[in-house]
Short mmCIF file of C-alpha atoms in Angstrom, two decimals:
data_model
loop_
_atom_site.label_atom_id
_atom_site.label_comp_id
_atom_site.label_asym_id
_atom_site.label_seq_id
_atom_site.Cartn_x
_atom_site.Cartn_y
_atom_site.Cartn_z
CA UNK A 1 -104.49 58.21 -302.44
CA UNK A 2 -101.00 59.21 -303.84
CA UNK A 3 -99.95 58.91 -300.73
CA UNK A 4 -101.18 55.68 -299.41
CA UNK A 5 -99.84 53.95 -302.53
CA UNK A 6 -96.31 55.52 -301.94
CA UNK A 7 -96.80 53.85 -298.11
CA UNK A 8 -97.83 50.51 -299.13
CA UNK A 9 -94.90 50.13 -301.81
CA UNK A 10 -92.68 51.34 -299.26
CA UNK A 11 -93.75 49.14 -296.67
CA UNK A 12 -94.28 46.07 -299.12
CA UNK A 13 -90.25 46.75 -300.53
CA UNK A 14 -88.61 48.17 -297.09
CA UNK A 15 -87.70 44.58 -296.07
CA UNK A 16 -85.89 43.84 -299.81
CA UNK A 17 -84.10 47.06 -299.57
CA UNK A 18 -83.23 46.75 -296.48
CA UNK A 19 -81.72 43.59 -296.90
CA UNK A 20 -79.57 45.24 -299.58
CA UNK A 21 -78.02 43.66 -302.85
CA UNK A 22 -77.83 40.21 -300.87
CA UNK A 23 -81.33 39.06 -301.07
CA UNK A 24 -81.88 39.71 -304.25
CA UNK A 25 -78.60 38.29 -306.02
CA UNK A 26 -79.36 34.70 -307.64
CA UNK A 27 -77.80 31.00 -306.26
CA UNK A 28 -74.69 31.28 -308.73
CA UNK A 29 -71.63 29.54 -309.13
CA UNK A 30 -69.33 30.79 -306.03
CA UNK A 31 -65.58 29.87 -307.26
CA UNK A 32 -64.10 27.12 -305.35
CA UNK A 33 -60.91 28.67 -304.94
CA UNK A 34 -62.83 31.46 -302.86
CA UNK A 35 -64.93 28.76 -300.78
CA UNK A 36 -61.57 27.47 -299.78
CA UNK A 37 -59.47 30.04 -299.03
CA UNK A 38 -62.37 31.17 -296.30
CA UNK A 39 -62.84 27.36 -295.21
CA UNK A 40 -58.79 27.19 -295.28
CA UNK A 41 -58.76 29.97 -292.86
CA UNK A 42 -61.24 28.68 -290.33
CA UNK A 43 -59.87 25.23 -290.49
CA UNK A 44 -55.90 26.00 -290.20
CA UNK A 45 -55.98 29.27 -288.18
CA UNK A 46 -52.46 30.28 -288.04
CA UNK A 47 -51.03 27.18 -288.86
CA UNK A 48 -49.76 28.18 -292.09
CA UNK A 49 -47.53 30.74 -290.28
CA UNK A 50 -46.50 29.14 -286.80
CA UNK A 51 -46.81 25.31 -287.35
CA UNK A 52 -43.59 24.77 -288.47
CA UNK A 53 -41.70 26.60 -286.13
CA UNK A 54 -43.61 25.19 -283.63
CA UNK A 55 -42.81 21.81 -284.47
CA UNK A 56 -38.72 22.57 -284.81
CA UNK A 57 -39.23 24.28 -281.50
CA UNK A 58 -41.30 21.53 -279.31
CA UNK A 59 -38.66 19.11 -280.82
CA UNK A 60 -35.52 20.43 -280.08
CA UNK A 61 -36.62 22.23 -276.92
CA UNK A 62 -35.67 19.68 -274.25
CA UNK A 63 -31.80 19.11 -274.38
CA UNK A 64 -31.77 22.92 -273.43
CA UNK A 65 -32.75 21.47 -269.79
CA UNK A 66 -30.45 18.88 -270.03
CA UNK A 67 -27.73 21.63 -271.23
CA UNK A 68 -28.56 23.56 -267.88
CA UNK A 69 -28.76 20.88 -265.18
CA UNK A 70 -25.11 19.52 -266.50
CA UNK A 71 -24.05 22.75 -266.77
CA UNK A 72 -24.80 24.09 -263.21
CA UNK A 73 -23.85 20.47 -261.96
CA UNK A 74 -20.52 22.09 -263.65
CA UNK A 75 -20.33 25.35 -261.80
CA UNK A 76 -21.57 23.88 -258.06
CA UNK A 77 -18.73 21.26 -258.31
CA UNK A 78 -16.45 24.35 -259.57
CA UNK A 79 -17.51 26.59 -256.77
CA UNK A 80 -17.29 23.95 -254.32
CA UNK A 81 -13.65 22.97 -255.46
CA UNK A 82 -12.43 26.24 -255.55
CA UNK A 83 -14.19 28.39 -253.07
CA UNK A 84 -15.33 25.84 -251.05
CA UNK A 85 -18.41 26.01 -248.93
CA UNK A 86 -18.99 29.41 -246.35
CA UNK A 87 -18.27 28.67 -242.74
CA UNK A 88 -18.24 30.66 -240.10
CA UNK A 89 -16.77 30.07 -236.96
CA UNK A 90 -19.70 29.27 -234.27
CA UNK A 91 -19.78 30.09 -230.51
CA UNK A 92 -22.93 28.84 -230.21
CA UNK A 93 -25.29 32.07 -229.64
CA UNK A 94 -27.92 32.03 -232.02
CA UNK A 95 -30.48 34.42 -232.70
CA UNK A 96 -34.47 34.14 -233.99
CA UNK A 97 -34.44 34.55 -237.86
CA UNK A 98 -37.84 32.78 -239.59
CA UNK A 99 -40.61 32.89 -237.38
CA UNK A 100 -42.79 29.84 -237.30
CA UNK A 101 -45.34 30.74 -240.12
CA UNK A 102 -42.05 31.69 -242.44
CA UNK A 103 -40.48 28.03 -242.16
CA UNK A 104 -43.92 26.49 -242.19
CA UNK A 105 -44.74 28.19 -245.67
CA UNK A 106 -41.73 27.74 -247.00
CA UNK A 107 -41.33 24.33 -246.40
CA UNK A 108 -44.98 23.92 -247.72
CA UNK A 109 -44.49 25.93 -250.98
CA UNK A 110 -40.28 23.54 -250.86
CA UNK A 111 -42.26 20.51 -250.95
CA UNK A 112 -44.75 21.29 -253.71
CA UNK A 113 -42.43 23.26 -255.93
CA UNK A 114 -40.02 19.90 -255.31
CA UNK A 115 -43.06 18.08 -257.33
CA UNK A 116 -43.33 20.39 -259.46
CA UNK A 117 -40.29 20.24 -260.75
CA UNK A 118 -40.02 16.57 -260.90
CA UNK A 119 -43.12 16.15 -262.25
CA UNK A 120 -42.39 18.62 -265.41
CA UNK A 121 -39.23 17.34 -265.74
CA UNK A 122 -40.86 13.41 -266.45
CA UNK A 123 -43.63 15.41 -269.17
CA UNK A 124 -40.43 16.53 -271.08
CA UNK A 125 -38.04 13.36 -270.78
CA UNK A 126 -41.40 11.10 -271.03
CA UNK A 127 -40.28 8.93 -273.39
CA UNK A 128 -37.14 7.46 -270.67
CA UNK A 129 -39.78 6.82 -268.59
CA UNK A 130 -41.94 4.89 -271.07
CA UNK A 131 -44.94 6.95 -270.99
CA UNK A 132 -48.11 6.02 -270.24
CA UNK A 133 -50.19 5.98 -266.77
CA UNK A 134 -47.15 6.28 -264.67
CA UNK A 135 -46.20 9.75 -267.07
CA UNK A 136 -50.11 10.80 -267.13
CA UNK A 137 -50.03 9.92 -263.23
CA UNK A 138 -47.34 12.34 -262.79
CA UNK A 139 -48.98 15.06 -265.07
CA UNK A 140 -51.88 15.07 -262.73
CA UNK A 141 -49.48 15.53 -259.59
CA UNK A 142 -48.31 18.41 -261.38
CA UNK A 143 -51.46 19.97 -261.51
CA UNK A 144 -52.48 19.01 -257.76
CA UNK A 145 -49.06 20.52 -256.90
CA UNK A 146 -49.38 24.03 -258.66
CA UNK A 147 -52.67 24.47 -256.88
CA UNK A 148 -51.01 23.58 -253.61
CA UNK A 149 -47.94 26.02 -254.58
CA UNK A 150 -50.06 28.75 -255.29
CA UNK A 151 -51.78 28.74 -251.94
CA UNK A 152 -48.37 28.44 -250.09
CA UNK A 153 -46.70 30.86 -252.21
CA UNK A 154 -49.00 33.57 -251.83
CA UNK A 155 -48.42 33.22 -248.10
CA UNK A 156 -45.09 33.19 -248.28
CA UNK A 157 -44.55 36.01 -250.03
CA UNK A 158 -46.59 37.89 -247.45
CA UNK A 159 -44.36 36.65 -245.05
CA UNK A 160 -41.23 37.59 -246.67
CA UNK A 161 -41.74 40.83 -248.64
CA UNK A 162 -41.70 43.45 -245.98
CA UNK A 163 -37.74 42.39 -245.74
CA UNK A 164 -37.49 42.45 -249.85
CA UNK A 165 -37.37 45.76 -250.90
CA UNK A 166 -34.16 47.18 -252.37
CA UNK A 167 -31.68 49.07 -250.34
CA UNK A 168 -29.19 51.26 -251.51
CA UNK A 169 -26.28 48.98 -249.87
CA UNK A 170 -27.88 45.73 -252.20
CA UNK A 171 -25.69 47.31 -255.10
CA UNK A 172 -22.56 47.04 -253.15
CA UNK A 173 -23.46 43.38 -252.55
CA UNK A 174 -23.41 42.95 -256.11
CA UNK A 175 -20.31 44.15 -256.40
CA UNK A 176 -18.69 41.81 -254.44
CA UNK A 177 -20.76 39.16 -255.82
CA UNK A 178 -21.45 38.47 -252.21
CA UNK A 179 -18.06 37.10 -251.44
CA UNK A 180 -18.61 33.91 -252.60
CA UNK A 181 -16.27 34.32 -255.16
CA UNK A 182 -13.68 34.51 -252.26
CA UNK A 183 -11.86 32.39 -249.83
CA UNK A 184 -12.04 34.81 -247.24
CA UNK A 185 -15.21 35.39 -245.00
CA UNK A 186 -15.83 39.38 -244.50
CA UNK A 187 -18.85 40.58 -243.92
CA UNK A 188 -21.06 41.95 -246.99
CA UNK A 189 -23.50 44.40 -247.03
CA UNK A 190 -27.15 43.20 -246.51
CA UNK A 191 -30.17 43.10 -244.83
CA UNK A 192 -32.12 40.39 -243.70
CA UNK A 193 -32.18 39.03 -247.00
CA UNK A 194 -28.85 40.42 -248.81
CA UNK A 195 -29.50 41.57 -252.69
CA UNK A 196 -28.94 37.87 -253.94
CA UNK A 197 -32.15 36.70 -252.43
CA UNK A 198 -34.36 39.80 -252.74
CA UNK A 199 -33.19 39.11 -256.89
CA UNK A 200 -34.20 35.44 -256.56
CA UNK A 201 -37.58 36.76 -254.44
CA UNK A 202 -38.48 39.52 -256.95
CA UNK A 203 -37.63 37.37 -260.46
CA UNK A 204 -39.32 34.28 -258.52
CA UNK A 205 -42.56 36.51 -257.79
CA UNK A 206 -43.02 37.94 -261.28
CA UNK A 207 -42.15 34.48 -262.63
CA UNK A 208 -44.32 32.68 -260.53
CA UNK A 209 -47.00 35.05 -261.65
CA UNK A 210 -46.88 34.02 -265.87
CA UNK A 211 -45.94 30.32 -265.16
CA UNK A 212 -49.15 29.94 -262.89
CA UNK A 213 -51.24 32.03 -265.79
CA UNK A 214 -49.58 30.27 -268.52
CA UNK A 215 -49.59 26.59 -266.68
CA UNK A 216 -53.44 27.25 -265.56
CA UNK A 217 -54.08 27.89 -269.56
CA UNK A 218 -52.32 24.69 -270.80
CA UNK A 219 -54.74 22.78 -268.00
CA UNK A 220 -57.31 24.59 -269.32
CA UNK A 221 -57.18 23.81 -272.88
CA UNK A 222 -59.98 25.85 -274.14
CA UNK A 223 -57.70 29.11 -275.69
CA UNK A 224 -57.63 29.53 -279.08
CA UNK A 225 -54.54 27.11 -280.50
CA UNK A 226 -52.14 29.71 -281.75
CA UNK A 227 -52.81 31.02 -278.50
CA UNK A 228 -51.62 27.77 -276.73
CA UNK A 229 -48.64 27.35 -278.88
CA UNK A 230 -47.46 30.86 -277.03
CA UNK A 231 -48.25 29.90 -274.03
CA UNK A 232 -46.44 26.65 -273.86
CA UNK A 233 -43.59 28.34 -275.35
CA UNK A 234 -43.61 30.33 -272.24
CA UNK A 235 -44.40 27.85 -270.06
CA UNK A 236 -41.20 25.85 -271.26
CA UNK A 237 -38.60 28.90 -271.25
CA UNK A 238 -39.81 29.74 -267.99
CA UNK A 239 -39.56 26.20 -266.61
CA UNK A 240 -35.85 26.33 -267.56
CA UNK A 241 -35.89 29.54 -265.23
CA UNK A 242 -37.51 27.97 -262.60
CA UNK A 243 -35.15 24.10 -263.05
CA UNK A 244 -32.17 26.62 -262.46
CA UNK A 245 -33.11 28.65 -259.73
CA UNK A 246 -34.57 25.81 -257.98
CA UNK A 247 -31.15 23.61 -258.01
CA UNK A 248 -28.75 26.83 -257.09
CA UNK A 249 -31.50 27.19 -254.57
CA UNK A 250 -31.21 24.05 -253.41
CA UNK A 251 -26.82 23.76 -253.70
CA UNK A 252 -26.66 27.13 -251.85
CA UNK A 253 -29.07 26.36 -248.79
CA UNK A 254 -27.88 22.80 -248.42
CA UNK A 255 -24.42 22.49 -249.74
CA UNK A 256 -22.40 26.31 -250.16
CA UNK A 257 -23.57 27.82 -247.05
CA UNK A 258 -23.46 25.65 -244.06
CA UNK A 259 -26.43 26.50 -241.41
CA UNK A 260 -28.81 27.90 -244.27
CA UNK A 261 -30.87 24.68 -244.33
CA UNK A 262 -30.00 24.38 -240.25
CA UNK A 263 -31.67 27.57 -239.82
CA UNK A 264 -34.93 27.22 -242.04
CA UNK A 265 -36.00 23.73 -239.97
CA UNK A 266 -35.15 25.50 -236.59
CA UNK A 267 -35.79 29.01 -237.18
CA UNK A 268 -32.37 30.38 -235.49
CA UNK A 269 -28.72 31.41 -236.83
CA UNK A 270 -26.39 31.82 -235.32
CA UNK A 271 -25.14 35.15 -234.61
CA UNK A 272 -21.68 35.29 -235.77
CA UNK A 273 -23.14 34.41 -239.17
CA UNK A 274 -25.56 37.23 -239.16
CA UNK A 275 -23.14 39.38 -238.34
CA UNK A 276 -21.37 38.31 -241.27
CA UNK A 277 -23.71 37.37 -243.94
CA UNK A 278 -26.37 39.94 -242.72
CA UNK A 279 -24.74 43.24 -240.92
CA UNK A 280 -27.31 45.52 -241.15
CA UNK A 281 -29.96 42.93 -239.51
CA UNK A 282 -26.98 42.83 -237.25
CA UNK A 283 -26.68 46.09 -236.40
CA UNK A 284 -30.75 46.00 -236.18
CA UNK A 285 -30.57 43.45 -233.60
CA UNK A 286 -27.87 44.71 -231.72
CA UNK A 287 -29.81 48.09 -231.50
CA UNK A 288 -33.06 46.29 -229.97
CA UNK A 289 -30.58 44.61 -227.62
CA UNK B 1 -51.46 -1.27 -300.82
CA UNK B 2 -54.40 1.11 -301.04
CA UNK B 3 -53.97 4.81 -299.39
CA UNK B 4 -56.83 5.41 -296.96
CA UNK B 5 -58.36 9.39 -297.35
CA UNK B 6 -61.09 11.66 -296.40
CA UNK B 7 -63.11 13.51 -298.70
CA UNK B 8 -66.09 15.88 -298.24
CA UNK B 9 -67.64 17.54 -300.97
CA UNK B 10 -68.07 20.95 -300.32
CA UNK B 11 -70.75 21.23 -303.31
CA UNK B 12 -73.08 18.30 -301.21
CA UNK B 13 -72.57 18.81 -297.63
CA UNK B 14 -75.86 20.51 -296.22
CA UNK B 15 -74.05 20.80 -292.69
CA UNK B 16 -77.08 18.05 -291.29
CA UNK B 17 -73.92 17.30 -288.79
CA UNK B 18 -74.84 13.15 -289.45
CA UNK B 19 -71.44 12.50 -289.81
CA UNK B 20 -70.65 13.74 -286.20
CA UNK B 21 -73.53 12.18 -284.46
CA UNK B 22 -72.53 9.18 -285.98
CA UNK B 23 -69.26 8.94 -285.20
CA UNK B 24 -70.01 9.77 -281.45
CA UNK B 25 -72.69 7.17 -281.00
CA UNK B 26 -71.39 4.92 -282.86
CA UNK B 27 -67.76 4.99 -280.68
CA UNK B 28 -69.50 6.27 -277.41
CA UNK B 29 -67.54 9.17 -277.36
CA UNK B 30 -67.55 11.21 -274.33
CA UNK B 31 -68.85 14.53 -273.90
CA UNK B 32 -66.23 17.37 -275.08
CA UNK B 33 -65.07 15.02 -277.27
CA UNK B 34 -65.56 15.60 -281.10
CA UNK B 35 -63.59 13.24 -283.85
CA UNK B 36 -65.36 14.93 -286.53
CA UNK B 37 -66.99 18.29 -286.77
CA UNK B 38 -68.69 20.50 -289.64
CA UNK B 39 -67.80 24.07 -290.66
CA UNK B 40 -69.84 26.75 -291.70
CA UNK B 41 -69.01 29.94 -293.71
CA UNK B 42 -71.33 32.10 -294.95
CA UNK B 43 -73.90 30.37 -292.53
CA UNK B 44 -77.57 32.12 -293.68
CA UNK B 45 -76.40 33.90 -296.49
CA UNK B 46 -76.13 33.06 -300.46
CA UNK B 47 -73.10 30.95 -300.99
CA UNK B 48 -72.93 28.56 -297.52
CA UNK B 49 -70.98 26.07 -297.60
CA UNK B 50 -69.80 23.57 -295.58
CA UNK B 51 -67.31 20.94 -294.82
CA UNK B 52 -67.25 18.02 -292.53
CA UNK B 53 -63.84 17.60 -291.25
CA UNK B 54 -62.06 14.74 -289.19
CA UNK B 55 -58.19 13.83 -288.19
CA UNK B 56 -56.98 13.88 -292.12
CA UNK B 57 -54.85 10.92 -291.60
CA UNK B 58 -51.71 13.22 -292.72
CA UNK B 59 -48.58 11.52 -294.90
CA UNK B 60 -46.03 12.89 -292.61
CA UNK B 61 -48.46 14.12 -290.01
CA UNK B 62 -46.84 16.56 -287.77
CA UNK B 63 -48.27 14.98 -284.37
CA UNK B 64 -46.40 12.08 -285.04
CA UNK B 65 -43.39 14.40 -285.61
CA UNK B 66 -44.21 16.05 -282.07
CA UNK B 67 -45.82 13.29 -280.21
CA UNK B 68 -43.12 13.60 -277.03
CA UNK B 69 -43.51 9.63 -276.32
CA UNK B 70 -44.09 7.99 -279.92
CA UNK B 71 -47.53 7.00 -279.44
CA UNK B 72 -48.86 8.11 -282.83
CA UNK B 73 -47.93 5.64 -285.54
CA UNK B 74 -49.27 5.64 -289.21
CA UNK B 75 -50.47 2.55 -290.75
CA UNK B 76 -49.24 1.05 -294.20
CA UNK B 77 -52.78 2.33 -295.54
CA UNK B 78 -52.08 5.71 -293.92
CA UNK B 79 -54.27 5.37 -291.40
CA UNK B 80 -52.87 7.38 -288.36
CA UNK B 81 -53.58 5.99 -284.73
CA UNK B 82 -52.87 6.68 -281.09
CA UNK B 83 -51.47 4.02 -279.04
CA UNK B 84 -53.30 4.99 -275.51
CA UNK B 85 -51.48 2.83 -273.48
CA UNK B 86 -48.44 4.88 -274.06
CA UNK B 87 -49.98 8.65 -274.60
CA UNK B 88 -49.37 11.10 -271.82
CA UNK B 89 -52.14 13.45 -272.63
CA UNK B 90 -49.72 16.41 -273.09
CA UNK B 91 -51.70 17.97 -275.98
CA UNK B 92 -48.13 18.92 -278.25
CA UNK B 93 -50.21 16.89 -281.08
CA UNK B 94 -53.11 19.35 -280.36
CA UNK B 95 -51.00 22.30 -281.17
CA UNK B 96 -49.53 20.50 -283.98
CA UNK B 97 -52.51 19.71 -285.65
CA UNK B 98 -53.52 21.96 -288.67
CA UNK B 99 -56.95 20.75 -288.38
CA UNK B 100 -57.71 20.55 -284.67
CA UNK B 101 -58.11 16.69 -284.62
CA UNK B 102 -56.60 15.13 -281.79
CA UNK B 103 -59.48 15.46 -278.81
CA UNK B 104 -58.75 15.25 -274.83
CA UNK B 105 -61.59 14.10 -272.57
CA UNK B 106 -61.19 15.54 -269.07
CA UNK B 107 -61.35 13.13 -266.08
CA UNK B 108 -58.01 12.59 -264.54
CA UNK B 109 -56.89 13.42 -261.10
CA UNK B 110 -57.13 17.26 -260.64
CA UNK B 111 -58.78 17.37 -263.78
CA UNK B 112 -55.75 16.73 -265.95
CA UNK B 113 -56.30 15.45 -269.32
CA UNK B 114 -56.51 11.94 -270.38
CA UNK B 115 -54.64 10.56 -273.32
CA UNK B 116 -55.90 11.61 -276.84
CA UNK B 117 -58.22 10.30 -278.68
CA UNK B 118 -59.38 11.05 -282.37
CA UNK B 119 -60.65 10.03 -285.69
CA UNK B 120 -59.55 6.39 -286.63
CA UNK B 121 -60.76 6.08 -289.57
CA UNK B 122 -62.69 3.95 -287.76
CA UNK B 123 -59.87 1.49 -287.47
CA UNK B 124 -59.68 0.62 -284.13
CA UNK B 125 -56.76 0.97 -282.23
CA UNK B 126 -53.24 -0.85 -281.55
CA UNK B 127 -55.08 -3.50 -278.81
CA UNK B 128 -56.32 -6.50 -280.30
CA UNK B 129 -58.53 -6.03 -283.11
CA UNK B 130 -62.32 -6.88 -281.67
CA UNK B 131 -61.24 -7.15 -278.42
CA UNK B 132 -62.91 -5.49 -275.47
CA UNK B 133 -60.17 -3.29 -274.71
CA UNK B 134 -60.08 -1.73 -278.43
CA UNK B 135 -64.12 -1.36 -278.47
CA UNK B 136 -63.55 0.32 -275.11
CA UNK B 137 -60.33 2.58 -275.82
CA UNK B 138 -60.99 3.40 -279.95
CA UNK B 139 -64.54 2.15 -280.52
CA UNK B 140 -66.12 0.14 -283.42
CA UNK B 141 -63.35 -1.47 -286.05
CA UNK B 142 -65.50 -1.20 -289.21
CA UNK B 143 -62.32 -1.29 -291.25
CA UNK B 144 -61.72 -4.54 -290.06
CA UNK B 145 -65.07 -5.62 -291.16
CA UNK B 146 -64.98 -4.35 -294.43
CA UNK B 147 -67.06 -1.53 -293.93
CA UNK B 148 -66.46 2.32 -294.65
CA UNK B 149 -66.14 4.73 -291.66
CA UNK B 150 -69.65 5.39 -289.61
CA UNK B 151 -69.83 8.98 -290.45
CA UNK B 152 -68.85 8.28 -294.89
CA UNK B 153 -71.78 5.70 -294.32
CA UNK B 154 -74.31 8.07 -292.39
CA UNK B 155 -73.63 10.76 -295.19
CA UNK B 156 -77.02 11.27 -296.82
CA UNK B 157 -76.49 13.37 -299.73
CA UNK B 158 -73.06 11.65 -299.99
CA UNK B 159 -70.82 14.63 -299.88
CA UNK B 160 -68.25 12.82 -297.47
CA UNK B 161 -65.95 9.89 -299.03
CA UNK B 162 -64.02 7.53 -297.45
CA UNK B 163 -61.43 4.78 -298.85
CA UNK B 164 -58.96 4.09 -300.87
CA UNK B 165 -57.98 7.68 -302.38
CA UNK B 166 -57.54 6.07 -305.66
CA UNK B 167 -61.35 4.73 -305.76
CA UNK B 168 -62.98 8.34 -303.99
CA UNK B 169 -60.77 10.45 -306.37
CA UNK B 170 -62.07 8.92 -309.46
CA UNK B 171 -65.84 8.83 -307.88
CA UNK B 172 -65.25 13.04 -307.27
CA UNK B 173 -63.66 13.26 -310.39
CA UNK B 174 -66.78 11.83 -312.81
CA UNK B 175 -69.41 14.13 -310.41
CA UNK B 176 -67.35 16.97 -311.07
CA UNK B 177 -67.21 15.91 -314.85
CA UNK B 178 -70.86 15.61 -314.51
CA UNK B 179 -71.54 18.89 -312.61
CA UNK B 180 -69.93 21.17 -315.00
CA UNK B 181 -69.91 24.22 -313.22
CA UNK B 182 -68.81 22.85 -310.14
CA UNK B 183 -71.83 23.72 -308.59
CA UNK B 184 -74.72 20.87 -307.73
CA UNK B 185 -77.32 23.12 -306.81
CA UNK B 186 -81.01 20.96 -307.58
CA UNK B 187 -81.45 17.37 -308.11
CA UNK B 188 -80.54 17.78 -311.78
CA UNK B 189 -77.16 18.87 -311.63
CA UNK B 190 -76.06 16.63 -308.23
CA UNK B 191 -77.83 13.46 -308.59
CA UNK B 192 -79.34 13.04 -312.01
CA UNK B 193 -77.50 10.61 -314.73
#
């Protein structure tokens, strides 16, 4: 009997207990200042901590670009005064260098990456352009265009990086800067792709990598905002990255070297400039005859 | 010239989310697109409370500081509006934002965003007051008819103000007067003379 009375109590006041203090404390007065600081949290996040600099950063952010486009604008028209572009004396043999697939990928991933850039640079300098459609117009190219880059850079860096890894002769090259700094054409050691490029390939990969994660987040939109606030932040250093190797990109294989662009639309070089530029492809080539 | 403010009173709101179905019928807001919204703490448990919250119409409201293109502009009632002819949908005013306001619908080409769009106070926008184009861009201008804002109207137990900050602070001040404790918990304490 003792028993089943001890059961029934139990089993009538289990659920209270259970429930601990909480159920049982009366509707009082909560103190406002408490009800706010918790609502104050869920409302501003981290804003308390990382609006401000936020705001001094997205404001002051873009002359940087404008800093680094005059200021390589500087150094081409430097380098091309005073060192003056690299020629090499032609005879006319040339050799294969980028296979079909090669030139067709890069030219892919050259075209997007050219709207890409554009693109980004009229979301920064919006207001010249007066905003609106034509601004929102060119956001959405920039979006088409990642997805295109993506596709054609994943290709072409399967094309390119069995020639990419470091060899011990890629810190001489550094050393000598790669004779550009010189009037004088000797040759300089490097591979098919001398330490300059395999740099640009390896810092271009790994960048690549956290502007398409960080770029794919801003289109997203969904990630917590503190979150976002890091990722643009990103997303804009890196874009300064990519606005200067694009344009020395773009001076050396146009302007500095002479039969760089010549040889991505046809696929050949000529040989004396291999021999120069690349002697231990060279030497390679010279060995299979 | 009267100062135009939000308030909710945490001490009436029973989280009944009126206020943000009314705002996004009344506009025809799209999907994914919120101007107002209601948070919870202590959702289920002794001492919930809630609080509707909207764009807070900021004195020196950082999107306009950020706003790449100048297409947030502030009112001389304080009202703060988006100009969507010249937004670029970049979302900087997003990130700004201490409250989450400004809202992005999705649509564009590639799925890009569109320009912003958020609380006007139910103001309308910068096109032509009543015209097609501002019904169709900002939704209803009920501060050009002389009416409050859909969602301070919808507000059944009255918890969310809107108006001239001079006329809502007195109204909170007299039910706090009233209240005592600061709590309105039973018809006594909240709505009884």
């Amino acid at each position: 009997m003792k028993k089943a009375l001890a059961l029934g109590l139990t089993t009538v006041l289990w659920p209270v207990l259970a429930a601990g203090a909480d159920i049982l404390r009366p509707y009082g007065p909560v103190s406002p200042v408490e009800v706010f600081r918790k609502l104050n949290g869920l409302l501003l996040d981290a804003w308390p901590d990382e609006g401000r600099a936020f705001m001094e950063f997205i404001t002051s952010f873009n002359v940087y670009y404008l800093y680094l486009a005059l200021g390589l604008l500087g150094v081409f028209l430097l380098h091309y005064f005073v060192f003056g572009p690299r020629k090499i004396v032609h005879r006319g043999e040339k050799v294969p260098y980028y296979g079909f697939f090669t030139r067709f990928v890069h030219w892919g991933a050259a075209v997007s990456m050219t709207l890409l850039v554009l693109s980004g640079l009229a979301v920064l300098f919006a207001k010249a352009l007066g905003g609106g459609s034509l601004v929102m117009g060119l956001r959405s190219v920039h979006v088409g265009a990642a997805f295109i880059f993506v596709i054609f850079a994943v290709f072409l860096f399967l094309a390119l990086v069995k020639d990419m890894f470091p060899a011990p002769y890629d810190l001489k090259w550094f050393l000598v800067l790669g004779g550009y700094l010189s009037r004088r054409t000797r040759p300089v050691p490097a591979g098919k792709f001398n330490a300059g490029q395999k740099l640009w390939f390896w810092v271009g990969t790994a960048g690549g990598l956290v502007m398409f994660y960080t770029g794919y987040k801003l289109y997203q939109f969904t990630a917590p905002v503190s979150y976002l606030r890091e990722v643009l932040k990103i997303h804009l250093y890196l874009g300064l990255a990519v606005l200067g190797l694009f344009l020395i990109h773009l001076y050396m294989s146009v302007i500095a070297v002479k039969g760089a662009l010549q040889s991505m639309l046809t696929g050949y070089k000529d040989i004396e400039e291999v021999a120069v530029m690349h002697p231990k492809f060279y030497e390679k080539l010279r060995l299979k005859g | 010239m009267a100062r135009m403010k939000f308030l909710c009173d945490i001490e009436r709101c029973i989280a009944c989310n009126g206020c943000v179905v009314a705002c996004k019928e009344g506009h025809q807001l799209p999907v994914g697109v919120n101007r107002r919204r209601v948070v919870i703490i202590n959702e289920g448990k002794p001492g919930e409370r809630s609080i509707s919250i909207a764009c807070m119409h900021c004195s020196d409201a950082p999107c306009i500081a950020v706003c790449p293109v100048g297409a947030i502009y502030q009112r001389e009632d304080g009202i703060v509006l988006v100009n969507k002819d010249i937004c670029i949908g970049c979302g900087y005013c997003f990130m700004a934002c201490p409250f989450g306001a400004p809202q992005f619908p999705r649509g564009n080409a590639f799925g890009a965003r569109g320009a912003m769009d958020k609380c006007t106070f139910c103001a309308g926008g910068p096109a032509p007051t009543f015209s097609e184009k501002e019904r169709r861009l900002y939704g209803q201008n009920r501060i050009a008819e002389g009416k409050v804002p859909l969602c301070a109207g919808m507000c059944s137990t009255k918890a969310l103000l809107a108006g001239d900050s001079a006329v809502i602070a007195d109204i909170f001040r007299e039910r706090v007067a009233r209240r005592g404790s600061g709590i309105a918990w039973g018809w006594s304490k909240a709505y009884k003379e």
